[in-house]
Tab-separated table of C-alpha atoms in Angstrom:
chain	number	residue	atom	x	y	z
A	16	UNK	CA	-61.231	6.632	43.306
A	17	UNK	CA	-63.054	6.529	40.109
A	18	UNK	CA	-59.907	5.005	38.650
A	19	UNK	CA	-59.290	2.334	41.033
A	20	UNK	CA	-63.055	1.005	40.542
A	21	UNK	CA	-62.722	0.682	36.817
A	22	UNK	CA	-59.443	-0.976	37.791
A	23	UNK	CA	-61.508	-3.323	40.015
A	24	UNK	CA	-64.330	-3.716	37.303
A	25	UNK	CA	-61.909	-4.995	34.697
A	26	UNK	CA	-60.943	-7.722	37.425
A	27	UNK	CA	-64.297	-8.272	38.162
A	28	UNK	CA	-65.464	-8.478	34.456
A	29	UNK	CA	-62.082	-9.618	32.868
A	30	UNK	CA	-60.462	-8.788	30.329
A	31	UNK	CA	-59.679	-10.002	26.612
A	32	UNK	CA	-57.716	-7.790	24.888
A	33	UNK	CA	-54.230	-6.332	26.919
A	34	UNK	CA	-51.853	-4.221	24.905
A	35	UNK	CA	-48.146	-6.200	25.891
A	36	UNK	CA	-46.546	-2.459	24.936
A	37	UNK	CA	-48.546	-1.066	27.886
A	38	UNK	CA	-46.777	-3.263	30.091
A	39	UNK	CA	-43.998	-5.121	31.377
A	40	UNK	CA	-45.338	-8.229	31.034
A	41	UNK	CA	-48.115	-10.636	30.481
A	42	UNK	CA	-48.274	-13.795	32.769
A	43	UNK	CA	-50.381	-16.593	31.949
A	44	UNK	CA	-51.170	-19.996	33.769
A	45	UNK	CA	-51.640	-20.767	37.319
A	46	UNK	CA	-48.010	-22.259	37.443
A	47	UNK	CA	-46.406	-19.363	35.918
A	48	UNK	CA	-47.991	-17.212	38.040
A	49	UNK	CA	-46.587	-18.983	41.568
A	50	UNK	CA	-43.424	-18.764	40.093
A	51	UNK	CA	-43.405	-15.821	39.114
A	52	UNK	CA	-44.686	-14.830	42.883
A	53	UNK	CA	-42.648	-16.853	44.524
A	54	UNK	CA	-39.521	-14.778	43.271
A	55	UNK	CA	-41.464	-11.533	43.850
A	56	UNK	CA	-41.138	-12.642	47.044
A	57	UNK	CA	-37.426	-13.236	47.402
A	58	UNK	CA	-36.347	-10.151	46.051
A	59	UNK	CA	-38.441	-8.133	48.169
A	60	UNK	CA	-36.120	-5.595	50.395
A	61	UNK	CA	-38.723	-2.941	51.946
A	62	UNK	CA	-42.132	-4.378	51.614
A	63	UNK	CA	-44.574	-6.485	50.123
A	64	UNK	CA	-48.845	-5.481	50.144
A	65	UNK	CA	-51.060	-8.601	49.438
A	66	UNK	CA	-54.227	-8.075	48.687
A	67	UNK	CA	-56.835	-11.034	47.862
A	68	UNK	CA	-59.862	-13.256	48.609
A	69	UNK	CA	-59.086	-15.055	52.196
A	70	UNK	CA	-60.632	-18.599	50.406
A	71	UNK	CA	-58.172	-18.401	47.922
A	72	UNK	CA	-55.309	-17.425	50.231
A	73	UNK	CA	-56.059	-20.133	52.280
A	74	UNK	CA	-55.869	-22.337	49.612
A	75	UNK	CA	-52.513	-21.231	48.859
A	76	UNK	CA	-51.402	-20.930	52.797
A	77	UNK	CA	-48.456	-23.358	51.800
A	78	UNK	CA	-46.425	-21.332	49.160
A	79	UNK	CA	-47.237	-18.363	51.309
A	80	UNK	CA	-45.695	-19.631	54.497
A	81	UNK	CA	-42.573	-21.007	52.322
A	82	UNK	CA	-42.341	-17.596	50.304
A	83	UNK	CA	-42.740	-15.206	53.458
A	84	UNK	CA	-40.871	-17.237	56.336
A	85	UNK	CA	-37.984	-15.360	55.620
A	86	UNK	CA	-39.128	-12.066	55.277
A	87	UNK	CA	-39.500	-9.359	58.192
A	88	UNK	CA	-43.447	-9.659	58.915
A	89	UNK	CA	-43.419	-6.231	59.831
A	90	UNK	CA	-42.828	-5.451	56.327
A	91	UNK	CA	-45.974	-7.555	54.869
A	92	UNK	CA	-49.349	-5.581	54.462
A	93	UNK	CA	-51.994	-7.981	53.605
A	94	UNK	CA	-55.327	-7.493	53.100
A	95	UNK	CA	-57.943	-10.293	52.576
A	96	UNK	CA	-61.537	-10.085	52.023
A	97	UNK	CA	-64.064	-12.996	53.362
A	98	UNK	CA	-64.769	-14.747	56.327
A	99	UNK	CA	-63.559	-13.204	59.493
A	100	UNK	CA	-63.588	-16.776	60.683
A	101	UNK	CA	-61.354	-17.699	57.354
A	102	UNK	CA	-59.257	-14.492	57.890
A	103	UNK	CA	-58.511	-15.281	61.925
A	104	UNK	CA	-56.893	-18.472	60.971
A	105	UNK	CA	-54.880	-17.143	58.321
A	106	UNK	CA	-53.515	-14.798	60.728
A	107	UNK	CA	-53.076	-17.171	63.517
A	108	UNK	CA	-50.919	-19.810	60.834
A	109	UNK	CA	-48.642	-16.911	59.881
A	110	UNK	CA	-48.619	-14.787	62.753
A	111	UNK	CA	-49.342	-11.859	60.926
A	112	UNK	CA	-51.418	-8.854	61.409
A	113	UNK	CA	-53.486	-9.264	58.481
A	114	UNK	CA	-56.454	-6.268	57.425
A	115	UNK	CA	-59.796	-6.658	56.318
A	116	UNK	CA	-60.674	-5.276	53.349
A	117	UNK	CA	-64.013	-5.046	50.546
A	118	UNK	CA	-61.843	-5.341	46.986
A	119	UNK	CA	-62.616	-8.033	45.196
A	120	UNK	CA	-58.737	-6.714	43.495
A	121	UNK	CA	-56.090	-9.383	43.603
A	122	UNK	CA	-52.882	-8.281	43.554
A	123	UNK	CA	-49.161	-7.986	44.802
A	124	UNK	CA	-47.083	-4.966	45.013
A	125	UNK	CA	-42.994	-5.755	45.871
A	126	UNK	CA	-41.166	-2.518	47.320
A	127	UNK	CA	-43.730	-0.033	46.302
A	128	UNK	CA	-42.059	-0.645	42.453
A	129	UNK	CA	-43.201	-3.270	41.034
A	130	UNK	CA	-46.880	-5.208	40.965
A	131	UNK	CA	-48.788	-8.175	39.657
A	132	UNK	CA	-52.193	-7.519	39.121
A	133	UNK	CA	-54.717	-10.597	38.205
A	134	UNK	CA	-57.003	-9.441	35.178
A	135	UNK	CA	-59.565	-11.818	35.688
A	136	UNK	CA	-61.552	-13.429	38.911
A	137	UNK	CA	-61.852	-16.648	36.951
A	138	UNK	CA	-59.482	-18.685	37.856
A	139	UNK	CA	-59.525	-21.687	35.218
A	140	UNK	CA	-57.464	-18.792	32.644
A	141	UNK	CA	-55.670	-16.776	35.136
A	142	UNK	CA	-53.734	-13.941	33.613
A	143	UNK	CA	-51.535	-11.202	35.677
A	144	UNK	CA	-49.839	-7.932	34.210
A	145	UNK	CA	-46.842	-7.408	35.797
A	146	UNK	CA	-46.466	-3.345	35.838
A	147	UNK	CA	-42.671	-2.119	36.951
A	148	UNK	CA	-43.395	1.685	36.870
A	149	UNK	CA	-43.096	3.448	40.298
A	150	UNK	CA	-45.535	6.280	39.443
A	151	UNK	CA	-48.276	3.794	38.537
A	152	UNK	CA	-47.515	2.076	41.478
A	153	UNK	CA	-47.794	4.832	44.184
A	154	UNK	CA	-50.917	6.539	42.209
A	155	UNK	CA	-52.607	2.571	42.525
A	156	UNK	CA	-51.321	2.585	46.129
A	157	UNK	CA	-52.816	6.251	46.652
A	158	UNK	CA	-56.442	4.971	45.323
A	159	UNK	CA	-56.312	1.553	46.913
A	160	UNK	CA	-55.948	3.389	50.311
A	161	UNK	CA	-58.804	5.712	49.633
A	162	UNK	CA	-60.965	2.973	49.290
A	163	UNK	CA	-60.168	1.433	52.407
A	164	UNK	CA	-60.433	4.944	54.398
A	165	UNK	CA	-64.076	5.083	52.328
A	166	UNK	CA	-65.119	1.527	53.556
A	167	UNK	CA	-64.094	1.509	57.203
């Protein structure tokens, strides 16, 4: 889990310099960001894992409920930290199991393939890498879960 922390750290911290040839893509700008979420979203065929601050989900409740009315809720994993009070109404608005969880990460993973990661908590120059690599993916899927097994 070493890995997954320093990934975690660099959210925490954030991060100036990103190589673009080390990824697929860098998104900047709140707007940019939505969009480019909001079509995650659509495309998605098997399964989509949330995982992000329940304030700042709430705050975005209505281009959640748009984006995942039409998917399958039995394929969305979402995990929020917060207030369990916070977290309880989320759940109860989308009718959604939704898990508790101690990252401060922010990110969305579409199909176990692809995944937008935020680089930086601070949220007045919000930048995502958008990583389309399956064996990043399940290896950052692999440590995510040992953290959660290590914090329950």
């Amino acid at each position: 889990t070493e890995d997954f922390l320093k990934i975690e750290e660099m959210y925490i911290k954030g991060l100036n310099k990103v190589k673009k040839d080390e990824f697929n893509k860098i998104i900047n700008g709140r707007g940019e960001i939505n969009l480019h979420i909001k079509n995650f979203f659509k495309k998605s065929k098997k399964e989509i894992i949330v995982c992000m601050d329940a304030k700042e989900f709430n705050s975005k409740l209505k281009l959640f409920k748009e984006t995942l009315k039409n998917i399958n809720s039995s394929k969305i994993l979402i995990f929020l930290s917060g207030k369990k009070e916070t977290i309880k109404e989320i759940q109860k608005s989308l009718k959604i199991k939704i898990r508790i969880t101690d990252s401060q990460l922010k990110f969305f993973i579409l199909d176990r393939r692809e995944i937008i990661i935020y680089l930086s908590k601070k949220t007045e120059m919000e930048k995502t890498l958008w990583i389309n690599s399956e064996f990043f993916i399940k290896s950052f899927i692999g440590f995510f879960k040992k953290t959660q097994k290590n914090s329950a």
